[in-house]
Coordinates of N, CA and C in Angstrom, one line a residue:
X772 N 0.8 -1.2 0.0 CA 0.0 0.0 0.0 C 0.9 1.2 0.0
X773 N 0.7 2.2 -0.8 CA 1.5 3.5 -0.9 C 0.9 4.3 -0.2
X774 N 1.9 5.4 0.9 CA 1.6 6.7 1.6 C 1.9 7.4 0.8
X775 N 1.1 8.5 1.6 CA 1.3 9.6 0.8 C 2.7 10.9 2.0
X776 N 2.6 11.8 1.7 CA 3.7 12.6 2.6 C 3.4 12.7 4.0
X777 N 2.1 12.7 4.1 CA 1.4 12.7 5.6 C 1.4 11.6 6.5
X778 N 1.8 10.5 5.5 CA 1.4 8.7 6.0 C 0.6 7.9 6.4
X779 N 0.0 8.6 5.4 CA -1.6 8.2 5.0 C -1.5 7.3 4.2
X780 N -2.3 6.4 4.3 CA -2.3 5.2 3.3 C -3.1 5.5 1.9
X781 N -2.7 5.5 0.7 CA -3.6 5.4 -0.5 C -3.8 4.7 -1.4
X782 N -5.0 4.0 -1.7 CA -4.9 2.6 -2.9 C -4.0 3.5 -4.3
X783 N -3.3 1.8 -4.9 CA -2.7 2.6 -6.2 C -3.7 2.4 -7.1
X784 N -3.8 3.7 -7.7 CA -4.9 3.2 -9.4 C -5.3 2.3 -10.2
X785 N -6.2 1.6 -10.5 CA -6.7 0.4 -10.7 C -5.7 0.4 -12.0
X786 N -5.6 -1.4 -12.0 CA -4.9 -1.6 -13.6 C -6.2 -1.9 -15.0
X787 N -5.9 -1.1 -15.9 CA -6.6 -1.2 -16.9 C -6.3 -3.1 -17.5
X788 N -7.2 -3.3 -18.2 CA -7.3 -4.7 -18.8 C -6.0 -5.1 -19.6
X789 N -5.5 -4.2 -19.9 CA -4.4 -4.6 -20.4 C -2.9 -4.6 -19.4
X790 N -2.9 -3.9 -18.3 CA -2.1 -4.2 -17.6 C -1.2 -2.9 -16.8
X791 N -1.9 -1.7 -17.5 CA -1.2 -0.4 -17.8 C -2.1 0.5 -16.5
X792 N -1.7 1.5 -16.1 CA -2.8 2.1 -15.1 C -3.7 3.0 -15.7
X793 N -5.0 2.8 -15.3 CA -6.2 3.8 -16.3 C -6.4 4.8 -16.0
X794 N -6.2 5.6 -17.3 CA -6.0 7.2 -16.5 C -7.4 7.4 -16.8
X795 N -8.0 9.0 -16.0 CA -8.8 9.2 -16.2 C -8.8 10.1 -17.7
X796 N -10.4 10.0 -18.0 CA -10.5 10.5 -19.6 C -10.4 12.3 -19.0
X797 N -9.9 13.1 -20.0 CA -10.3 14.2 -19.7 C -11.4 14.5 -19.7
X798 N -12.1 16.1 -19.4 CA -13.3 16.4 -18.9 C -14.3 16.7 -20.5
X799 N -13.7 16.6 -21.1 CA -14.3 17.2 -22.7 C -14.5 15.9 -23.3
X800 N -14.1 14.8 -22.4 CA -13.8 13.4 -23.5 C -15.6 12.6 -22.4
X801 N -15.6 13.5 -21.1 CA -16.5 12.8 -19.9 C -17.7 13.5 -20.5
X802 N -17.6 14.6 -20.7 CA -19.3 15.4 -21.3 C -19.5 15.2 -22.1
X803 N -18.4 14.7 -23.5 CA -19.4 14.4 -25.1 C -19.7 13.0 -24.7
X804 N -19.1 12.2 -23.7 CA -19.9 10.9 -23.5 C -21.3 10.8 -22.4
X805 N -21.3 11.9 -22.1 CA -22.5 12.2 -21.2 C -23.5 12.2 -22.3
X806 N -23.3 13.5 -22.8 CA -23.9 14.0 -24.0 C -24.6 12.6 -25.2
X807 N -24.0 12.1 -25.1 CA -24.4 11.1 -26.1 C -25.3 10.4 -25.8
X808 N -24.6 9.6 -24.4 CA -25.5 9.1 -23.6 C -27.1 9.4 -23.6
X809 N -26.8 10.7 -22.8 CA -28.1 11.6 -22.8 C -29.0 11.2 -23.9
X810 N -28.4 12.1 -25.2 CA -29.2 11.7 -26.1 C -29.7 10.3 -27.0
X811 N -28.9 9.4 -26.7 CA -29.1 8.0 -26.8 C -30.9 7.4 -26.1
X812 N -30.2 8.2 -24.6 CA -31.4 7.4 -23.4 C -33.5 7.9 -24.1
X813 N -33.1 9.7 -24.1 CA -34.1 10.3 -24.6 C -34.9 9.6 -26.3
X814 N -33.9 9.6 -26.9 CA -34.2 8.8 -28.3 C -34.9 7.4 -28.1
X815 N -34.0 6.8 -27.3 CA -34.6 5.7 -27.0 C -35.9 5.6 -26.3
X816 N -36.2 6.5 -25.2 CA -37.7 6.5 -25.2 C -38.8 7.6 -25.2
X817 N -38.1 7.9 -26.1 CA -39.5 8.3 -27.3 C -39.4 7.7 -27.6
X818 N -38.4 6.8 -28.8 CA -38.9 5.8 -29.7 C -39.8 4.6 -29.0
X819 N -39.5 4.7 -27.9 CA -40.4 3.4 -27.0 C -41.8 4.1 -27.1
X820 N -41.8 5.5 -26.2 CA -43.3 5.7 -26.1 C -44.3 6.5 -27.6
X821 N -43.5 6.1 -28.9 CA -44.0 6.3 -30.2 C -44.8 5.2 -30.2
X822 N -43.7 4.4 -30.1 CA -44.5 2.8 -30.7 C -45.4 2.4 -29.4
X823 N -45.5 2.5 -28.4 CA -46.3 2.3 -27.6 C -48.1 3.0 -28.1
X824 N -47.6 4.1 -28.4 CA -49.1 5.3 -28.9 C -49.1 4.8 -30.5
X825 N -48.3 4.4 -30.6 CA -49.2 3.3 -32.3 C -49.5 1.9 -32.1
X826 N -49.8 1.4 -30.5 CA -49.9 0.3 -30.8 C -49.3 -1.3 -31.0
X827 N -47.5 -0.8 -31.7 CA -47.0 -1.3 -32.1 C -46.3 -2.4 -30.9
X828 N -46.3 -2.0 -29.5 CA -45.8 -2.7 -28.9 C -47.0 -1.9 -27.1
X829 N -46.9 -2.9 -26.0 CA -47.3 -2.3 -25.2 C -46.8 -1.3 -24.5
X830 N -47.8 -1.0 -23.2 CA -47.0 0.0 -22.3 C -46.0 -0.7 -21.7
X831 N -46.2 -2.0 -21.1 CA -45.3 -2.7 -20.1 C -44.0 -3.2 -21.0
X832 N -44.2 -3.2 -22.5 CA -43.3 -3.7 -23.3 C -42.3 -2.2 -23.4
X833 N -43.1 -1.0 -23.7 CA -42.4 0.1 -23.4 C -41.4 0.6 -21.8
X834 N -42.1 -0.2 -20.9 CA -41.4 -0.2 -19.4 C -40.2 -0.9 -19.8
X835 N -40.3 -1.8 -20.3 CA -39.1 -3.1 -20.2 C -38.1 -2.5 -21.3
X836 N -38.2 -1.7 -21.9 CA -37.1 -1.2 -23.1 C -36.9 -0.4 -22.6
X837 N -37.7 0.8 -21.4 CA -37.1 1.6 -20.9 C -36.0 1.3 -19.9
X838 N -36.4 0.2 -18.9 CA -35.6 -0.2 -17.5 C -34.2 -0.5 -18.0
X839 N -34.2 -1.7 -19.6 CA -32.7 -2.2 -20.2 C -32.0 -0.8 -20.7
X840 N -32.7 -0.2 -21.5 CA -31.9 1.3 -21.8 C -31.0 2.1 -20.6
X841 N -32.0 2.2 -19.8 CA -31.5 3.1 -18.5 C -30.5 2.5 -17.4
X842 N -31.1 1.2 -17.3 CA -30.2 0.6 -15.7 C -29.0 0.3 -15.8
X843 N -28.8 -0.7 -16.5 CA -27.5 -1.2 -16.7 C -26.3 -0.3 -16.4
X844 N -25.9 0.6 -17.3 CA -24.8 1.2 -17.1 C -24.9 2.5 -15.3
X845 N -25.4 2.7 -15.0 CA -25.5 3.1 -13.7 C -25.3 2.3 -12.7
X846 N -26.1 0.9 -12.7 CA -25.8 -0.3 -11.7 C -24.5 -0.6 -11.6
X847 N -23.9 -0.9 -12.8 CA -22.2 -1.1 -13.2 C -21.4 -0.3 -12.3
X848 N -21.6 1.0 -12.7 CA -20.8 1.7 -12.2 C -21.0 1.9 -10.9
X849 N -22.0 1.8 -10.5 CA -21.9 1.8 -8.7 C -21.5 0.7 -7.9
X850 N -22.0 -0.6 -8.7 CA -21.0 -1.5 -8.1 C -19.5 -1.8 -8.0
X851 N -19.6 -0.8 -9.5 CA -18.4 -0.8 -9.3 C -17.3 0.3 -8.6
X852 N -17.9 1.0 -8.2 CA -17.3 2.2 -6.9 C -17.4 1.3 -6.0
X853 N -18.6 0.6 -5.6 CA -18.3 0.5 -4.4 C -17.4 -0.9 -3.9
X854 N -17.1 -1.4 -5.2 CA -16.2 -3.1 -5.3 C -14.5 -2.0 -5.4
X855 N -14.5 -0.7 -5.2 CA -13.3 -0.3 -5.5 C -12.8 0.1 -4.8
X856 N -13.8 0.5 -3.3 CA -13.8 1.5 -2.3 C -13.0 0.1 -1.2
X857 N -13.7 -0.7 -1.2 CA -12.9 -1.7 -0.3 C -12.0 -2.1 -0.8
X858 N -11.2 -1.9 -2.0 CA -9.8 -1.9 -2.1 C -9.2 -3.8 -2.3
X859 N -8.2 -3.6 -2.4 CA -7.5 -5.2 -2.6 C -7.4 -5.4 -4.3
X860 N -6.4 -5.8 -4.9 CA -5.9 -5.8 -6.0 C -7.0 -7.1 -7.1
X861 N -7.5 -7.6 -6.3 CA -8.5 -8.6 -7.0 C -9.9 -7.9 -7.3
X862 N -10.0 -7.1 -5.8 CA -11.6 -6.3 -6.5 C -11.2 -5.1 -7.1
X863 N -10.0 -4.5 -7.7 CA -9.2 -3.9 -8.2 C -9.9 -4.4 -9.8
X864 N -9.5 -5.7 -9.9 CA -9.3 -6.0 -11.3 C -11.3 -6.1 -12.0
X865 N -11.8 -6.7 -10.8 CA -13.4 -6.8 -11.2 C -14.0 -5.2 -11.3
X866 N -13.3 -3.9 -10.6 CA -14.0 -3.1 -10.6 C -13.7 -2.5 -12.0
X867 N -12.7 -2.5 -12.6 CA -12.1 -2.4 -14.2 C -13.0 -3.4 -14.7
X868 N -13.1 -4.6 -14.7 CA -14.2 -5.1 -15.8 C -15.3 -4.7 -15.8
X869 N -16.2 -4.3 -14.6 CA -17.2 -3.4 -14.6 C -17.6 -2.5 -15.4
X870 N -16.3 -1.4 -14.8 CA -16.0 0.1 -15.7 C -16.4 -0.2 -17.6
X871 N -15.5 -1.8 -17.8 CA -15.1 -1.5 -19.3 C -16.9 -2.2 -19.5
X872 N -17.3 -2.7 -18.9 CA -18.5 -3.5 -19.2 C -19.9 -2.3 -19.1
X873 N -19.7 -1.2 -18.3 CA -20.8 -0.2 -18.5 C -20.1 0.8 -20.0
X874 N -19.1 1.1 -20.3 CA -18.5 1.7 -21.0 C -19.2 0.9 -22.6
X875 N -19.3 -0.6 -22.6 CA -19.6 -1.1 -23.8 C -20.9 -1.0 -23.8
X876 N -21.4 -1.1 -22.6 CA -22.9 -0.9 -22.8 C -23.3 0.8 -23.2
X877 N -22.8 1.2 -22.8 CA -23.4 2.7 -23.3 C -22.9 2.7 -24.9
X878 N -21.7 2.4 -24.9 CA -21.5 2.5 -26.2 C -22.4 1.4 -27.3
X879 N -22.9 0.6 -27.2 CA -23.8 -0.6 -27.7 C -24.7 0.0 -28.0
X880 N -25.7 0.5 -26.8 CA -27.0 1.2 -26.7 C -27.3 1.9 -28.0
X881 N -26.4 2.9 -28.3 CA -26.5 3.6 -29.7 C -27.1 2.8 -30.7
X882 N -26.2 1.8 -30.8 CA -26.7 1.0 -31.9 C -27.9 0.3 -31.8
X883 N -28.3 -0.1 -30.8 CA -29.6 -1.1 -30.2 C -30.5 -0.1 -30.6
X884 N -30.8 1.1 -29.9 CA -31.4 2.2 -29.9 C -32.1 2.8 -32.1
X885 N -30.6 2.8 -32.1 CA -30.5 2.8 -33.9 C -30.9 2.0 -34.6
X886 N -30.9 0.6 -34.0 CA -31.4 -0.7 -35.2 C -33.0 -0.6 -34.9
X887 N -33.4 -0.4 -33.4 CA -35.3 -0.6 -33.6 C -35.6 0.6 -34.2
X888 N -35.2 1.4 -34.0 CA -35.6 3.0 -35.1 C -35.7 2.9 -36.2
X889 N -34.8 1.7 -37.1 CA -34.9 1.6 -38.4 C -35.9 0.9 -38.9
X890 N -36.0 -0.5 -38.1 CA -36.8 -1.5 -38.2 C -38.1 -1.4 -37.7
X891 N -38.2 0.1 -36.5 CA -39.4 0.4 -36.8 C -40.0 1.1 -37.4
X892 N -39.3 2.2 -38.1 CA -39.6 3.2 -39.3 C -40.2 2.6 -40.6
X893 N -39.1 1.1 -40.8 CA -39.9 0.4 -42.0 C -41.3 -0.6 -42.2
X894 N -41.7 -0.7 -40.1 CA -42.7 -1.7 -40.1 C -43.7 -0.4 -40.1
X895 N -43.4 0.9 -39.8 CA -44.6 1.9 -39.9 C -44.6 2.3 -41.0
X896 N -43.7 2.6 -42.2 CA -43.9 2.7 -43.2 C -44.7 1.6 -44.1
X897 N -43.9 0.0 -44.1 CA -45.5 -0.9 -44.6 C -46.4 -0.6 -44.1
X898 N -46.6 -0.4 -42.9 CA -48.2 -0.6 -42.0 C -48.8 1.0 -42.8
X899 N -48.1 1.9 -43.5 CA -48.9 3.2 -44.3 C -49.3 2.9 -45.1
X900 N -48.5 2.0 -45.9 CA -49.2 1.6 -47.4 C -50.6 1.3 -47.3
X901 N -51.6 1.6 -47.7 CA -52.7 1.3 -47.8 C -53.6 0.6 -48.8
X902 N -53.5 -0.8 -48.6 CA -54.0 -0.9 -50.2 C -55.7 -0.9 -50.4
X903 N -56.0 -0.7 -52.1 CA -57.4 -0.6 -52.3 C -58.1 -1.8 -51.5
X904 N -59.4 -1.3 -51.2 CA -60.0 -2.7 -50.9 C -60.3 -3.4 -51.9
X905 N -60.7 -4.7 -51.7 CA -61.0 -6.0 -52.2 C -61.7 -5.6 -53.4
X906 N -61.7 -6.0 -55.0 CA -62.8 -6.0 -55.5 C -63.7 -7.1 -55.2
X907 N -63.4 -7.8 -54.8 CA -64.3 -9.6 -54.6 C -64.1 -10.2 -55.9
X908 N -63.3 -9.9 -57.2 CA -63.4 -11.0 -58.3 C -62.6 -12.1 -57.9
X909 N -63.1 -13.2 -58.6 CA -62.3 -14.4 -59.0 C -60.7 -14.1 -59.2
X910 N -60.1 -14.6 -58.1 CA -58.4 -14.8 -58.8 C -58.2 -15.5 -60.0
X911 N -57.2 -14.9 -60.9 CA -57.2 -15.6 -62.3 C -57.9 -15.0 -63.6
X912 N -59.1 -14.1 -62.7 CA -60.3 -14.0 -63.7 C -59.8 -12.5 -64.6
X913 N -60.1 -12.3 -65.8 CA -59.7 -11.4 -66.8 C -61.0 -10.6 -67.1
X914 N -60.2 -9.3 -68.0 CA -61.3 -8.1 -67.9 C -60.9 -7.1 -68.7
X915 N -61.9 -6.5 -69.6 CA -61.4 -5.2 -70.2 C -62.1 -4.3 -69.2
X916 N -61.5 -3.1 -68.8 CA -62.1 -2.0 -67.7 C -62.4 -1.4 -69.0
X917 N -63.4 -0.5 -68.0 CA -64.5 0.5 -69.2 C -63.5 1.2 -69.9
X918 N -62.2 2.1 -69.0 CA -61.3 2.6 -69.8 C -60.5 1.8 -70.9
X919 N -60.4 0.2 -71.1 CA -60.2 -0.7 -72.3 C -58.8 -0.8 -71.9
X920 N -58.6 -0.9 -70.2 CA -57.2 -1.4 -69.6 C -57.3 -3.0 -69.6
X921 N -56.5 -3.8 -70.1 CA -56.2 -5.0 -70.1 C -56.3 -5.7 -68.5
X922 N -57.4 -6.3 -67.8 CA -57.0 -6.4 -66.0 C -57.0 -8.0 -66.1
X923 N -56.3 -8.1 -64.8 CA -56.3 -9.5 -63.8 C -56.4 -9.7 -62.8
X924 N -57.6 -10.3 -62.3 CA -57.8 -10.4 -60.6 C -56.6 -11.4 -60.1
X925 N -56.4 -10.3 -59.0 CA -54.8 -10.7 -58.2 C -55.2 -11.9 -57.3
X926 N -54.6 -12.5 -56.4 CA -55.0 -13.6 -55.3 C -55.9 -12.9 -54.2
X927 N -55.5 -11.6 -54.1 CA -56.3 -10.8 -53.1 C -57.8 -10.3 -53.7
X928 N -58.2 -10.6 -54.9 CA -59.3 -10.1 -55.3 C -59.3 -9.0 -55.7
X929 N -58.0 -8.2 -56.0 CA -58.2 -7.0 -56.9 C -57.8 -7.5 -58.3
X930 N -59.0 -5.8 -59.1 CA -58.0 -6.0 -60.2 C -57.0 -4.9 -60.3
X931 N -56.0 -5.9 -61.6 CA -54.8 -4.9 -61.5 C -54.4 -4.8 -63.0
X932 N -53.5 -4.1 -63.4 CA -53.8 -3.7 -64.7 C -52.5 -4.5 -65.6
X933 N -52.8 -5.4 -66.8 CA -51.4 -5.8 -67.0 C -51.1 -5.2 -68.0
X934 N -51.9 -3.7 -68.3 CA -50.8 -3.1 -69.8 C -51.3 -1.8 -69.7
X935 N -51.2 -1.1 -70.4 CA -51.6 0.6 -70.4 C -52.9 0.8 -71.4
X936 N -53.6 1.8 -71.3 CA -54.8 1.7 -72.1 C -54.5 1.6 -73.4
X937 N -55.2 0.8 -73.9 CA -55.0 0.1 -75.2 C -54.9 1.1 -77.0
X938 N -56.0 2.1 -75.9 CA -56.5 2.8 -77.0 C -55.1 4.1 -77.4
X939 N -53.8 4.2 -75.8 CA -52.9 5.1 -76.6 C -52.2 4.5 -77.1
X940 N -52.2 2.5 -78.0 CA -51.4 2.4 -79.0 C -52.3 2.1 -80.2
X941 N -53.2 2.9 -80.3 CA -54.2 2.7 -81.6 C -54.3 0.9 -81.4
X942 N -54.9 0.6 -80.5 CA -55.1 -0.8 -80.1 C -56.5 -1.0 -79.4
X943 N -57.0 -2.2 -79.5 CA -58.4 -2.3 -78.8 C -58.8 -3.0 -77.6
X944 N -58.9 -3.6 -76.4 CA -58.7 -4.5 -75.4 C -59.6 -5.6 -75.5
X945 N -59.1 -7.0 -75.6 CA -59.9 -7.9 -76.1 C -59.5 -9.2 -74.8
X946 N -60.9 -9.6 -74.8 CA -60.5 -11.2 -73.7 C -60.6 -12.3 -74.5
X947 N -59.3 -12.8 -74.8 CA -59.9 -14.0 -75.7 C -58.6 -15.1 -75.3
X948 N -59.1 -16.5 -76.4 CA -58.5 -17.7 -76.1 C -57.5 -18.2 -77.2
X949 N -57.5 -16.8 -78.1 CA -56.9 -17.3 -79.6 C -56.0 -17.2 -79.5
X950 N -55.0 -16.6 -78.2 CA -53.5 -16.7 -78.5 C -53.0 -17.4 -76.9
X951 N -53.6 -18.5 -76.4 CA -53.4 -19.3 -75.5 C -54.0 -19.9 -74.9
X952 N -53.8 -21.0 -74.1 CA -54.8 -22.0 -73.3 C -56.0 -21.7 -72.7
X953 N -55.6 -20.4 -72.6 CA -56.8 -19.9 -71.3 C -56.8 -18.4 -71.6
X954 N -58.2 -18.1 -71.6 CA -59.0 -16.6 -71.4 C -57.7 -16.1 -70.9
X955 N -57.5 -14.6 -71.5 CA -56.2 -13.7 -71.3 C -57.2 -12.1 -71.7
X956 N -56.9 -11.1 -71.0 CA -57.0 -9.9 -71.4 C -55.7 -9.7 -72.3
X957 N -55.6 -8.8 -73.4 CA -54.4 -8.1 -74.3 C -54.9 -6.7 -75.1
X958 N -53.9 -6.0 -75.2 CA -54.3 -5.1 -76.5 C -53.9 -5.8 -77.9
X959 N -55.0 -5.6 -78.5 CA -55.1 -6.3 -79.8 C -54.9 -5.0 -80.8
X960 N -54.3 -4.9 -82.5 CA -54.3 -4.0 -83.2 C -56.0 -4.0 -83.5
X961 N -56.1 -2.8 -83.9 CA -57.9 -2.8 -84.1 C -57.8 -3.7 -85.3
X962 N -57.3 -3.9 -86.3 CA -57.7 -4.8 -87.6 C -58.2 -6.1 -87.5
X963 N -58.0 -6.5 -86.2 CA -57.8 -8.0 -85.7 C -59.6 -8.5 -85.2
X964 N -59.8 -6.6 -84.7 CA -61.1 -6.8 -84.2 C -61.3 -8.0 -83.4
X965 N -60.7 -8.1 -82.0 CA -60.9 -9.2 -81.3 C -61.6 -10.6 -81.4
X966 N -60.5 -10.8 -82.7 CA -60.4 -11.9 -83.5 C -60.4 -13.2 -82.4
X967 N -61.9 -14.1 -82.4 CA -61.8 -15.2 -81.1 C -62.2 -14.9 -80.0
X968 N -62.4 -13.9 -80.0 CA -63.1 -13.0 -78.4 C -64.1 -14.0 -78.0
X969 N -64.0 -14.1 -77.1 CA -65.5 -14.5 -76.4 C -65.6 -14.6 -74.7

C-alpha cells in the first residue's frame, strides 16, 4: 500500500485490462460521452413511447425497453465504486471489468437504440401503405375495364392492370383464347377486331 507525505495510506490506481494504469479521460472526453449518452437514453424513449401510442408494442413492453436502456450502465458503475472503495488488488481487477462492461454498454446502446428505429420506421412505413380494398373478383379472372385497360384479378381479389390503355397504342382490349390456353385480357391491333373474343 502506498503513503502519501502525511502517511496516509492510499490505494494505487486500478490496472486497466491490459495491464497499464487507467487514466482518467479528460473532462471534454466525460461530457461528449455524457452528452451522447443523454441523447441515446431520450431517443430511446420516445422511440419506445412512439411505438407504444401506435400500438406497435405495449406499455409494459415500453417499461421493459425503458428499465434495459437506462439501468445497466449506472448499476455497473456503482457496483463498481463500491467493489473499489474496499480496495484489494482482485476487487481492483473486477472493478475495471465493470467500468469497461458499462463503458460497452453505453456505447452498444446507440446501436440497439438505432437498429429498432430503423426497423421500426420500416414496419410503420408498410403498416402506411394502404391498399385498395378487395374487389371480390375471382383470382385468375380477366377483364377489359370501361377505360379498355387489359385487367387481372390478383389472389387478393383486386383488379390490377397488365398493360396501359390500349386505346394510346391505336389498339383495342380484347379477352380472348386465340393466343393461349386460357382466357387472357391483351391489347389487340384494331384490324384484328378481337379476332376469337368471347
Amino acid at each position: 500500500m502506498l503513503e502519501n507525505k502525511e502517511g496516509q495510506a492510499i490505494a494505487p490506481a486500478p490496472l486497466s485490462p491490459s495491464g497499464s494504469r487507467a487514466r482518467d479521460p479528460s473532462s471534454g472526453v466525460r461530457i461528449t460521452q455524457q452528452l451522447r449518452e443523454a441523447v441515446t437514453d431520450l431517443g430511446g424513449l420516445a422511440l419506445a413511447g412512439y411505438l407504444a401510442s401506435k400500438g406497435a408494442i405495449t406499455g409494459l413492453q415500453a417499461l421493459y425497453f425503458a428499465v434495459v436502456l437506462l439501468l445497466p450502465s449506472p448499476v455497473l458503475l456503482r457496483i463498481a465504486k463500491i467493489i473499489a472503495a474496499r480496495g484489494g488488488s482482485a476487487g481492483a481487477g473486477v472493478a475495471v471489468a465493470l467500468l469497461s462492461a458499462s463503458a460497452s454498454w453505453v456505447h452498444g446502446k446507440v446501436y440497439a437504440v438505432a437498429g429498432v428505429g430503423v426497423l421500426s420506421l420500416a414496419a410503420c412505413l408498410a403498416g402506411c401503405v394502404r391498399l385498395p380494398p378487395s374487389d371480390r373478383c375471382g383470382a385468375g379472372a380477366v377483364r377489359c375495364s370501361l377505360q379498355g385497360v387489359p385487367q387481372l384479378c390478383d389472389p387478393q381479389g383486386r383488379w390490377t392492370p397488365m398493360d396501359e390503355q390500349c386505346s394510346r397504342s391505336n389498339a383495342q382490349c380484347c379477352v380472348t383464347s386465340a393466343y393461349s390456353a386460357r382466357r387472357i385480357a391483351l391489347c389487340l391491333p384494331r384490324e384484328e377486331a378481337c379476332r376469337g373474343a368471347h
